[in-house]
Coordinates of N, CA, C and O in Angstrom, one line a residue:
X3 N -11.9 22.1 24.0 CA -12.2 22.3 22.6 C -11.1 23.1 21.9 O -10.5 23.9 22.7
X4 N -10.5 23.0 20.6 CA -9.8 23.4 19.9 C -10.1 25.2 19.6 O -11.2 25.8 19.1
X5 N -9.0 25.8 20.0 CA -9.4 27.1 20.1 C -9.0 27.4 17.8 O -8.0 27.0 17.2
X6 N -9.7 27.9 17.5 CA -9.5 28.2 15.7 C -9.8 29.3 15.7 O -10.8 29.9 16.2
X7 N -8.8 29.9 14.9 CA -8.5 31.5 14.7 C -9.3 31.6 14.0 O -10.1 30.6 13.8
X8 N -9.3 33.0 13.4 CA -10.4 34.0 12.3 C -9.9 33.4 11.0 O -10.5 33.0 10.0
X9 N -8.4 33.6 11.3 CA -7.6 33.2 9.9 C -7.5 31.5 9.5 O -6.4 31.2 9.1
X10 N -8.2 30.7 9.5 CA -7.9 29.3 9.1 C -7.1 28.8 9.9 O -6.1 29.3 9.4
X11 N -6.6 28.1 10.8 CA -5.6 27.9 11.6 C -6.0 27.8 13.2 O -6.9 28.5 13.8
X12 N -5.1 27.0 13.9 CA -4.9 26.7 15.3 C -4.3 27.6 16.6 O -3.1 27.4 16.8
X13 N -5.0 28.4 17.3 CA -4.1 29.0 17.7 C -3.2 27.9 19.1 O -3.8 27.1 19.8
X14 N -2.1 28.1 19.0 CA -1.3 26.9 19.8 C -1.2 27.4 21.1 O -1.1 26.6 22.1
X15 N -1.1 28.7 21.2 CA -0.7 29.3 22.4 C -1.8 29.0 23.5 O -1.7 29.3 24.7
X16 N -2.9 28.4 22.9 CA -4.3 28.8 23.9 C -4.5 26.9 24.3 O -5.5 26.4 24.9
X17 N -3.5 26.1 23.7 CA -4.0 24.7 24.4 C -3.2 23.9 25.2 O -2.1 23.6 24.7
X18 N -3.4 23.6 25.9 CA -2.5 22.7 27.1 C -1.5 22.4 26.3 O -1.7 22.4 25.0
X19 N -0.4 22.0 26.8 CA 1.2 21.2 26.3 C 0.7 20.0 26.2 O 1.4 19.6 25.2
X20 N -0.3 18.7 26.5 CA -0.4 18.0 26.2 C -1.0 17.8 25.3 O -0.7 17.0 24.5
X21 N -2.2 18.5 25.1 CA -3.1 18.6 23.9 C -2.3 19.0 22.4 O -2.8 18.8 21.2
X22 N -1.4 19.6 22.7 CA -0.3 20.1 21.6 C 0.7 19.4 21.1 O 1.4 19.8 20.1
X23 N 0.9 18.4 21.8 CA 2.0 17.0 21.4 C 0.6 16.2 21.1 O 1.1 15.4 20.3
X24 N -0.4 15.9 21.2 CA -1.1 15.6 20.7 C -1.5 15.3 19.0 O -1.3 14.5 18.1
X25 N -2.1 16.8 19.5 CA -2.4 17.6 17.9 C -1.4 17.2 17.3 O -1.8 16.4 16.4
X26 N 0.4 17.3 17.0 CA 1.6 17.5 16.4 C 1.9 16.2 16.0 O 2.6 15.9 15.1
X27 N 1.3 15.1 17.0 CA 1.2 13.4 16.7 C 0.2 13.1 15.6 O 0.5 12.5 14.5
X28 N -1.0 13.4 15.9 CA -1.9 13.2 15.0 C -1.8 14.0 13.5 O -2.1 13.4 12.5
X29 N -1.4 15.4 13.2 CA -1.4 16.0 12.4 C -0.3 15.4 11.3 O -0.7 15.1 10.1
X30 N 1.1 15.3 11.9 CA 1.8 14.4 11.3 C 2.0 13.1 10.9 O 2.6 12.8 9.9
X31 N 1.1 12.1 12.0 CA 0.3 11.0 11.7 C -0.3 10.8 10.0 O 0.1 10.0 9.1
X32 N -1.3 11.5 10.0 CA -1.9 12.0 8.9 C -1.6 12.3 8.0 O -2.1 11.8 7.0
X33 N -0.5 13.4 7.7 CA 0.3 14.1 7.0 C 0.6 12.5 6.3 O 0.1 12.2 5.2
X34 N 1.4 11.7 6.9 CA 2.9 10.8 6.2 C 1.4 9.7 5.6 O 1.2 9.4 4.5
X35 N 0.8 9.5 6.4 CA -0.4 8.4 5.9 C -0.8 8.7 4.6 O -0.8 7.9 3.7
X36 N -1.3 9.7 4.5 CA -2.4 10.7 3.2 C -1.0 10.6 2.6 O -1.0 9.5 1.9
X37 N 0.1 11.0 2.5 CA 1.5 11.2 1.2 C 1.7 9.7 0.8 O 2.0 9.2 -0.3
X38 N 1.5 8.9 2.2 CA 1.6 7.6 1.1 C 0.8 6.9 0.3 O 1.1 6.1 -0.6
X39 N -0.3 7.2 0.6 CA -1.4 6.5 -0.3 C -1.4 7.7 -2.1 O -1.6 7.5 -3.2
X40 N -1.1 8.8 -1.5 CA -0.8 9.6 -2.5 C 0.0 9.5 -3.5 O -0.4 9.7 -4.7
X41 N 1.1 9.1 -3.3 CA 2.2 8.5 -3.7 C 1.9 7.3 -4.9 O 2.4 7.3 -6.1
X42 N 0.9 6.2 -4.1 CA 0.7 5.1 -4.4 C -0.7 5.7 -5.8 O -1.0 5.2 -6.9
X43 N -1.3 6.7 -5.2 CA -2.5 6.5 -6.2 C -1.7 7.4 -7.5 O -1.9 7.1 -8.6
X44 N -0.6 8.6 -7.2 CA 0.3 8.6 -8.3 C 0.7 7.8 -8.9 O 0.5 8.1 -10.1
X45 N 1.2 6.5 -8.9 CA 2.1 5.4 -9.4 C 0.8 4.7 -10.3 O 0.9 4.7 -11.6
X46 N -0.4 4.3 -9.6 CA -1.3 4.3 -10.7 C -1.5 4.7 -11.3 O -1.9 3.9 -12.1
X47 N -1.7 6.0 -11.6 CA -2.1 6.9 -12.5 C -3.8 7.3 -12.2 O -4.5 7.3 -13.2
X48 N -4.2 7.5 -10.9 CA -5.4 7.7 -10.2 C -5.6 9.1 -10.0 O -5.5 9.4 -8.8
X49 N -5.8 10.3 -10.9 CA -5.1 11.4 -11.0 C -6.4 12.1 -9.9 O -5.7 12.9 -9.3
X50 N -7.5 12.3 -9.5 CA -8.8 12.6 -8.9 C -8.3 11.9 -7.2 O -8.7 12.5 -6.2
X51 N -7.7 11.1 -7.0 CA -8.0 10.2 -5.6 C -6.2 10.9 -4.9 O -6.1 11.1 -3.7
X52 N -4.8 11.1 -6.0 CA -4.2 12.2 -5.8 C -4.0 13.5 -5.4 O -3.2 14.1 -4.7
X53 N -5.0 13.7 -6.3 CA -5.5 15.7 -6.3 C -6.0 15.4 -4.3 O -5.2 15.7 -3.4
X54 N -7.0 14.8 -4.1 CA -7.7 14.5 -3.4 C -6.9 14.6 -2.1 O -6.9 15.6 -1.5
X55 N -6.3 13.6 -1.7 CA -5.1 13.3 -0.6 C -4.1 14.3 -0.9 O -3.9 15.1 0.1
X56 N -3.5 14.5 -1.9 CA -2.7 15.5 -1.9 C -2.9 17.1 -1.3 O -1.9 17.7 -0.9
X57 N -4.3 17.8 -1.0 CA -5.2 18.8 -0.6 C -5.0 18.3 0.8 O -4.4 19.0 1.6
X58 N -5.8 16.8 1.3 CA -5.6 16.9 2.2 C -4.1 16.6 3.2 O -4.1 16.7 4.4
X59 N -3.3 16.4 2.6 CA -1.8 16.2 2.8 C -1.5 17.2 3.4 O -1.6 17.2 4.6
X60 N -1.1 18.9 2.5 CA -0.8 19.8 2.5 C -1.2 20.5 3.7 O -0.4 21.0 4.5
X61 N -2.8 20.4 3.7 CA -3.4 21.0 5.1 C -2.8 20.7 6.4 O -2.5 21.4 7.4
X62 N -2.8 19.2 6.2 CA -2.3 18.6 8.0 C -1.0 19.4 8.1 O -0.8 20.1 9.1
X63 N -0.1 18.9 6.8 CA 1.8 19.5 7.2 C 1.6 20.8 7.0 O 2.7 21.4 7.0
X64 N 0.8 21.6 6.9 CA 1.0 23.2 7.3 C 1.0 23.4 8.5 O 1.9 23.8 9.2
X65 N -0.8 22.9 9.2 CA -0.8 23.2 10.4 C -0.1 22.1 11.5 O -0.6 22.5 12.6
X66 N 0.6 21.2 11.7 CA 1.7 20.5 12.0 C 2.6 21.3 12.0 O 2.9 21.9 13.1
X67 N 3.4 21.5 10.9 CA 4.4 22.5 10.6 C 4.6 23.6 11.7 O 5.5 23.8 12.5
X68 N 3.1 24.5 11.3 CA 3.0 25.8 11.8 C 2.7 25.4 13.4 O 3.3 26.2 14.2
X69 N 2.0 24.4 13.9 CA 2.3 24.0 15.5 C 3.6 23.9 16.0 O 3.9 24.6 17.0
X70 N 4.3 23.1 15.3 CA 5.7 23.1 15.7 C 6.8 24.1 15.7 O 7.7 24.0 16.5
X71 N 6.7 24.7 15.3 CA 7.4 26.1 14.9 C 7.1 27.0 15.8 O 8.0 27.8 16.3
X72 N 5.5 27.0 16.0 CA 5.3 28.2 17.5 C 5.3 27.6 18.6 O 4.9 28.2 19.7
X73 N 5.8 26.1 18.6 CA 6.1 25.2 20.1 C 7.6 24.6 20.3 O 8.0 23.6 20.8
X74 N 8.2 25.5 19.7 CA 9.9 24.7 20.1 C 10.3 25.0 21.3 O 11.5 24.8 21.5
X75 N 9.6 25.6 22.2 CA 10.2 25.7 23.8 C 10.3 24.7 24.6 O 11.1 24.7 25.6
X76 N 9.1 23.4 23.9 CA 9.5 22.0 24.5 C 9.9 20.9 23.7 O 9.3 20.3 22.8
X77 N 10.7 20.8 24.0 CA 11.5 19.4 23.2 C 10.5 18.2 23.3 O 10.9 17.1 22.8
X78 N 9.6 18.3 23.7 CA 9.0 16.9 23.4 C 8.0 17.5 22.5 O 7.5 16.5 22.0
X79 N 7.5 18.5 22.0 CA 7.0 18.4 20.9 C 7.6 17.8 19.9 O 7.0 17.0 19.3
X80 N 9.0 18.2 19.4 CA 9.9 18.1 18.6 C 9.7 16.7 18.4 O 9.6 16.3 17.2
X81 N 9.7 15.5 19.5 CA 9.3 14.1 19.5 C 8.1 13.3 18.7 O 8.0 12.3 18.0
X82 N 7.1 14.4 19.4 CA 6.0 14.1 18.8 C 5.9 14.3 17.7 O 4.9 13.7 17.4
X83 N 6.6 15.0 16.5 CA 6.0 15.5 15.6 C 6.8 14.2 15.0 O 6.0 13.4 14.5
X84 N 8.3 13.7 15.0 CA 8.7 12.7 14.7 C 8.0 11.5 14.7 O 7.8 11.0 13.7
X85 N 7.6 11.0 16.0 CA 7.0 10.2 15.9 C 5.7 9.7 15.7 O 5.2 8.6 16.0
X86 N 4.9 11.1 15.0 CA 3.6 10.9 14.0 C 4.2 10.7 12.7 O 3.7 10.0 11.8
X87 N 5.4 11.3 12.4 CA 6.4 10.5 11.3 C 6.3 9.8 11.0 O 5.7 9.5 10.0
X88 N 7.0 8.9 11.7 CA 7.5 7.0 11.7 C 5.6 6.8 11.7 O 5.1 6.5 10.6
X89 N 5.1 6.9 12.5 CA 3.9 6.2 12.4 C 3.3 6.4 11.2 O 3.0 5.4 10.5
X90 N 3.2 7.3 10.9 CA 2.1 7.3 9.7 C 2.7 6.6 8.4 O 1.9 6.3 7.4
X91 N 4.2 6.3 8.3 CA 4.5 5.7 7.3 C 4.2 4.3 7.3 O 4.0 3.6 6.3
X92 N 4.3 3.7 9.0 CA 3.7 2.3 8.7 C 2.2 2.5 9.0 O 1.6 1.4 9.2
X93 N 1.5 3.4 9.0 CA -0.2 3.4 9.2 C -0.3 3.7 7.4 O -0.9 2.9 6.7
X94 N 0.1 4.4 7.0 CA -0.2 4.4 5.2 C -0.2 3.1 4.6 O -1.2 2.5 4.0
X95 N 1.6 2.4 4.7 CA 1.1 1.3 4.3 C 0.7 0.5 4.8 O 0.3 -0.3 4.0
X96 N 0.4 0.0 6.2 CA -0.9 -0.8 6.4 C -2.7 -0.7 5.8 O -3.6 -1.6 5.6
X97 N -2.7 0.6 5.6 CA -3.9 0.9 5.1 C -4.1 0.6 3.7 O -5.1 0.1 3.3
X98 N -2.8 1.0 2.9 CA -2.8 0.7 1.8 C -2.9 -0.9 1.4 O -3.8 -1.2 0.7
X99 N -2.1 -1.7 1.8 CA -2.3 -3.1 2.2 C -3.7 -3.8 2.2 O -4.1 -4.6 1.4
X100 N -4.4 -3.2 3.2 CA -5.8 -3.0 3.3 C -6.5 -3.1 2.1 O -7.1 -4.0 1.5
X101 N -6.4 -1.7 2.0 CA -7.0 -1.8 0.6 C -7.2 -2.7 -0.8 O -8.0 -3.1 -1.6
X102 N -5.6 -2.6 -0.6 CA -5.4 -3.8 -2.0 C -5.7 -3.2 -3.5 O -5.9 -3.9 -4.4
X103 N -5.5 -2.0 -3.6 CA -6.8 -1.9 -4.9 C -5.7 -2.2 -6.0 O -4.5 -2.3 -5.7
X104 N -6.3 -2.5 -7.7 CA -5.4 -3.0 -8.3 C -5.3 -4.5 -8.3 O -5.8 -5.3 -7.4
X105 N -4.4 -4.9 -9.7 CA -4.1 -6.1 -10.0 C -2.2 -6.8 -9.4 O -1.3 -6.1 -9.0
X106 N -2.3 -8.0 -9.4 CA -0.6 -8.2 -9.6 C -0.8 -9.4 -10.7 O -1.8 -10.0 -11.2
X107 N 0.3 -9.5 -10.8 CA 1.1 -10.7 -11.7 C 1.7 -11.8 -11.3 O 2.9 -11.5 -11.1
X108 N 1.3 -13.0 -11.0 CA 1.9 -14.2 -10.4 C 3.1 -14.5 -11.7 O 3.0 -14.4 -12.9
X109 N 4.1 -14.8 -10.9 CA 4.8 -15.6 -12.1 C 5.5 -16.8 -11.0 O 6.0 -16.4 -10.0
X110 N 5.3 -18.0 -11.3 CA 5.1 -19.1 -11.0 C 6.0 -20.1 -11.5 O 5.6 -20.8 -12.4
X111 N 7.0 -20.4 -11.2 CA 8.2 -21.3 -11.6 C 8.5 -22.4 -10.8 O 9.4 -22.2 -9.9
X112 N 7.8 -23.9 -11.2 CA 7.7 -25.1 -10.9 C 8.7 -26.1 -11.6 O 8.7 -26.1 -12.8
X113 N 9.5 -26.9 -10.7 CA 10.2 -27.9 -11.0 C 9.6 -29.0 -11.4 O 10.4 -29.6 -12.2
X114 N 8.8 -29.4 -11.3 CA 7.9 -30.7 -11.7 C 6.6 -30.9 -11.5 O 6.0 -31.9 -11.8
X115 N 6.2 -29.8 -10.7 CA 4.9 -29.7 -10.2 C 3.9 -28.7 -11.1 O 2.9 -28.2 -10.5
X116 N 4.1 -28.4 -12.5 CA 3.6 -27.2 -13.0 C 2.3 -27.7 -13.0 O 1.6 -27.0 -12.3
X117 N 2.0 -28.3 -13.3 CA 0.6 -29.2 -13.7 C 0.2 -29.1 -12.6 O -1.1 -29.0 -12.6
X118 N 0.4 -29.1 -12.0 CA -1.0 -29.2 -10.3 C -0.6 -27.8 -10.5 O -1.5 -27.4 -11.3
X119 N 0.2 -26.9 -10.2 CA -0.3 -25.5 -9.8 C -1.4 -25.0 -10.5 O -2.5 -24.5 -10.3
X120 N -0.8 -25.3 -11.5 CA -2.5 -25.0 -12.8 C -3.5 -25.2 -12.7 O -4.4 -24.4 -12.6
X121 N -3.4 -26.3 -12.6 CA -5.2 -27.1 -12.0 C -5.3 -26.4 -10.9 O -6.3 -25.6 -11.0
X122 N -4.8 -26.3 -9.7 CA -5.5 -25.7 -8.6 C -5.8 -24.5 -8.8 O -6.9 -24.2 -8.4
X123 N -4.8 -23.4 -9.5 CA -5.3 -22.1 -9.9 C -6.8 -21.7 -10.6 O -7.7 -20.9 -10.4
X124 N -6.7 -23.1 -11.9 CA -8.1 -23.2 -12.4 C -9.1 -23.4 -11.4 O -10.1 -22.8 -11.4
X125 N -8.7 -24.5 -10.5 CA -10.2 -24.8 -9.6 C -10.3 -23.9 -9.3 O -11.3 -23.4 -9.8
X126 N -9.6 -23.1 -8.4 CA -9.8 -21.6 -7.7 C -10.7 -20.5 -8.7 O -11.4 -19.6 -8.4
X127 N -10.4 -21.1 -9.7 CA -11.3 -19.8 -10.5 C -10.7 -19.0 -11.2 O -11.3 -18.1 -11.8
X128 N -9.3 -19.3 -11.1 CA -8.1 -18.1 -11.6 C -7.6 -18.5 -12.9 O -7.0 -19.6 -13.1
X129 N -7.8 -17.7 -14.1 CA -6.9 -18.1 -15.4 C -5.3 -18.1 -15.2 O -4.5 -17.1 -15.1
X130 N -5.0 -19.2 -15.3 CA -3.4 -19.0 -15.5 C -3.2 -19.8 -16.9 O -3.9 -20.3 -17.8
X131 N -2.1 -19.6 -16.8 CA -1.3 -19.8 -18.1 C 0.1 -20.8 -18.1 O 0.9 -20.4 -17.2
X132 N 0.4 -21.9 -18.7 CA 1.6 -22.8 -18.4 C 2.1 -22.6 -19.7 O 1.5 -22.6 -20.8
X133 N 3.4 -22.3 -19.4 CA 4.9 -22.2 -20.9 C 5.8 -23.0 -20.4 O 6.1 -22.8 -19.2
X134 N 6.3 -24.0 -21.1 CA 7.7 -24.6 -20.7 C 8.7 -23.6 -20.7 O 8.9 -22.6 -21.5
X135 N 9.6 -24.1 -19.4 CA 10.3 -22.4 -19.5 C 11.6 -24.0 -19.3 O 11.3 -25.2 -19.0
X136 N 13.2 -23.4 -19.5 CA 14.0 -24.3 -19.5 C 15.0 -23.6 -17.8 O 15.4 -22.4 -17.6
X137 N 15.2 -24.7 -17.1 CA 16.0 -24.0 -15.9 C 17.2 -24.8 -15.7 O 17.4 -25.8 -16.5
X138 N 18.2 -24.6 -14.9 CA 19.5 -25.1 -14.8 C 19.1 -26.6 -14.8 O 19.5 -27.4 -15.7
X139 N 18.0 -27.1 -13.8 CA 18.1 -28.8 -13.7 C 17.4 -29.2 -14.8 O 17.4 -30.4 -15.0
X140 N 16.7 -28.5 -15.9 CA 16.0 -28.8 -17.3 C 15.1 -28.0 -17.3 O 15.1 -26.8 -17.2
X141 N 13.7 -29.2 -17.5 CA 12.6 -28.1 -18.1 C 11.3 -27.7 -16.6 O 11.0 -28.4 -15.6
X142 N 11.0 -26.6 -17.1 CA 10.5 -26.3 -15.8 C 8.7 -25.8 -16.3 O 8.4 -25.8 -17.5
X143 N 7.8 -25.5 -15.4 CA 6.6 -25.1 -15.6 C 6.9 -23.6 -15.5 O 7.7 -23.4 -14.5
X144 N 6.4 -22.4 -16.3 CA 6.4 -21.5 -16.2 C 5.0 -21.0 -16.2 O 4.6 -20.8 -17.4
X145 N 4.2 -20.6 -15.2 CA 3.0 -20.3 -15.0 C 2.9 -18.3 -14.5 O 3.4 -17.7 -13.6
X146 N 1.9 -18.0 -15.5 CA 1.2 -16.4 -15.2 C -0.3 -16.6 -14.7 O -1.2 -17.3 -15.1
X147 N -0.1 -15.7 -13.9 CA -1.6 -15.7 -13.3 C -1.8 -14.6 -13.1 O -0.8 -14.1 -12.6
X148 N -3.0 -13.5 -13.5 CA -3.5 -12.3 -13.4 C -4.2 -12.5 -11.8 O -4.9 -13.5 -11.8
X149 N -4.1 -12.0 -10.6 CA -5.6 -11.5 -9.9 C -5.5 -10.2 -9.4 O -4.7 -9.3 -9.4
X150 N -6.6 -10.5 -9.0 CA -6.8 -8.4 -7.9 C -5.5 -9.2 -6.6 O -5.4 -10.4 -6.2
X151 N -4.8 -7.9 -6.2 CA -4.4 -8.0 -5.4 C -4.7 -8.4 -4.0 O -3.8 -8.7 -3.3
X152 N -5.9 -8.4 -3.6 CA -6.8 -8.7 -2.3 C -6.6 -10.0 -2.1 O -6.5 -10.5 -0.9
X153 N -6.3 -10.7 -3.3 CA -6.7 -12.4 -3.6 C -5.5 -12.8 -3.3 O -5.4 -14.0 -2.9
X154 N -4.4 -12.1 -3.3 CA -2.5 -12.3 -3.5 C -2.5 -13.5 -2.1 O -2.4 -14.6 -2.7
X155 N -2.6 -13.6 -1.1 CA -1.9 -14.6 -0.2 C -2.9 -15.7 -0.1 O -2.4 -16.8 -0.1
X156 N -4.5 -15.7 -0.2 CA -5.1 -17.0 -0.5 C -4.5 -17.5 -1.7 O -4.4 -18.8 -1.8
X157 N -4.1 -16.7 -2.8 CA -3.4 -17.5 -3.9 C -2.4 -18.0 -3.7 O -2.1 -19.2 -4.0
X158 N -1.6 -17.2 -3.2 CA -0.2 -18.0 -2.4 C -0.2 -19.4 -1.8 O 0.4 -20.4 -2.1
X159 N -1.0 -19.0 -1.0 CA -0.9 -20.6 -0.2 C -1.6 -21.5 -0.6 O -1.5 -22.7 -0.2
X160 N -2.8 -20.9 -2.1 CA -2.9 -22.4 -3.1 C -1.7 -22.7 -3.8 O -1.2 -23.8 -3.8
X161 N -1.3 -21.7 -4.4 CA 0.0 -22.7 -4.9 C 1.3 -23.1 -4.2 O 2.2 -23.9 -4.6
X162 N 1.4 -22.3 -2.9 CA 2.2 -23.2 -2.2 C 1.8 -24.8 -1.8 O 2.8 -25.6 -1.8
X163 N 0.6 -25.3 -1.6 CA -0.3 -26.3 -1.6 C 0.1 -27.5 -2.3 O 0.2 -28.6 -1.7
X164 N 0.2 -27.1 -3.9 CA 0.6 -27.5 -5.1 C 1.4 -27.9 -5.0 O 1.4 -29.1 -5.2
X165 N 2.5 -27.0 -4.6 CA 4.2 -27.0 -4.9 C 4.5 -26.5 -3.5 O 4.2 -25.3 -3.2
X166 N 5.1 -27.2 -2.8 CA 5.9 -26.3 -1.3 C 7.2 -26.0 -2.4 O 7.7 -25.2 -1.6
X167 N 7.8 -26.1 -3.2 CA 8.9 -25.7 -3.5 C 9.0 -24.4 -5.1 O 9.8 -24.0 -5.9
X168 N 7.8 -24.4 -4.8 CA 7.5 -23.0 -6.0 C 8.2 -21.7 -5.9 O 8.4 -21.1 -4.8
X169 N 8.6 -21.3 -7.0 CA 9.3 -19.8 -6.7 C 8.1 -18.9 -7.6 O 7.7 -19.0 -8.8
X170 N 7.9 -18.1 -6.6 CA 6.5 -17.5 -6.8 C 7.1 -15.6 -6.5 O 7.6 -15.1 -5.5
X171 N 6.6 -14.9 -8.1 CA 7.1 -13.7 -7.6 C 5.8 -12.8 -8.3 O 4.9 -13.1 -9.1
X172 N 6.0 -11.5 -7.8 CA 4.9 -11.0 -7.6 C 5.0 -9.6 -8.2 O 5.9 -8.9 -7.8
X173 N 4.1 -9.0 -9.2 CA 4.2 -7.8 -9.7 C 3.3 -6.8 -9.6 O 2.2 -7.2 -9.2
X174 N 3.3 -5.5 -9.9 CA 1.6 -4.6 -9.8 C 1.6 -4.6 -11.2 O 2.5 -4.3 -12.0
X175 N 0.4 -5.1 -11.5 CA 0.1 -4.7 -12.8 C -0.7 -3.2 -12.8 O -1.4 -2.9 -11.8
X176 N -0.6 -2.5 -13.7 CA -0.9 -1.2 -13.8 C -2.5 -1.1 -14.6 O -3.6 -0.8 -14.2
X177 N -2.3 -1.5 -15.4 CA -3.9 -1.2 -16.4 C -3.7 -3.0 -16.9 O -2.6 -3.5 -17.1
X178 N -5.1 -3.7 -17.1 CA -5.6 -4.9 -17.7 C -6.2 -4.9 -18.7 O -7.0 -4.0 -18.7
X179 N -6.2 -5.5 -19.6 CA -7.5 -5.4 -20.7 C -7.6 -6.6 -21.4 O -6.6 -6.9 -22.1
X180 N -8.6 -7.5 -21.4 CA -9.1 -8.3 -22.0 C -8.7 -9.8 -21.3 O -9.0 -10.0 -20.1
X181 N -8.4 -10.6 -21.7 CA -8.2 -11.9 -21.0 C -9.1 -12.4 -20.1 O -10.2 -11.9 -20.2
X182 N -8.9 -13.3 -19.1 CA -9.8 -14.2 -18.3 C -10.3 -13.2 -17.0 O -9.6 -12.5 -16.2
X183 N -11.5 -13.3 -17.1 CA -12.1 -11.9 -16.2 C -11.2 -10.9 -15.8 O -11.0 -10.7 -14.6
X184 N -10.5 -10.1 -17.0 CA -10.2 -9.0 -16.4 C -11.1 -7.9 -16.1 O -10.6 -6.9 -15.6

């Protein structure tokens, strides 16, 4: 069991060496995971789900911190704490991934194929939009499509479907308002 001081905090001195590269894995684990979703719910402007992660951000990299600092006698702590590092930046964005939350912006640039991407986007259910857009070999289909981001690679590989030779690029949209089920 985790020996916890009077004062808030871990005492380190009282847990096995293994259980302390442990702790210094997971704490930092945590630490970089929570900073990145934090990050991300910053960029949104999600100011409540920030505050949130941010609180708990702080807590893990103190007591991490403060583990490491009264454990530098073994160099493999020093490892562990690194490599809750690297992990938690690819466990953040995996998670965030996951999640999906949020819109993007298809923009969809067809050589002769604009007309089917369309249609298939509509069957799917998806409002898009076709503009004659003009490209080096002439005229081209220039298609926008709003969806939630969750939808991003089933939409993909409908309009790959369409068009195997689509140039299809991808944006976060930030705030939506009005148009086809926004």
């Amino acid at each position: 069991m985790l020996a916890i001081s009077q004062s808030v905090g871990i005492q380190w001195g009282a847990l096995s060496p293994a259980l302390v590269l442990l702790l210094l894995f997971l704490l930092r684990a945590g630490d970089l995971t929570l900073a990145t979703l934090r990050m991300l719910a910053v960029m949104r402007g999600r100011r409540l789900p920030a505050w949130l992660l941010g609180l708990l951000q702080a807590g893990f990299f103190m007591l991490g911190a403060a583990g490491l600092l009264s454990n530098l006698q073994n160099p493999l702590n020093l490892l562990a704490y690194a490599a809750g590092f690297a992990t938690g930046n690819v466990l953040g964005l995996s998670l965030e991934n996951r999640l999906a939350p949020g819109h993007s912006l298809l923009r969809v640039i067809s050589q002769d194929r604009g007309e089917a991407v369309l249609h298939s986007l509509w069957q799917a259910g998806w409002g898009a939009t076709e503009m004659a857009g003009r490209g080096q070999g002439g005229t081209v289909g220039y298609i926008l499509c709003y969806i939630p981001r969750r939808a991003l690679g089933r939409v993909q590989r409908s309009i790959q479907e369409a068009d195997p030779q689509a140039f299809i690029s991808v944006q976060y949209v930030r705030a939506l308002q009005g148009g086809w089920k926004a």
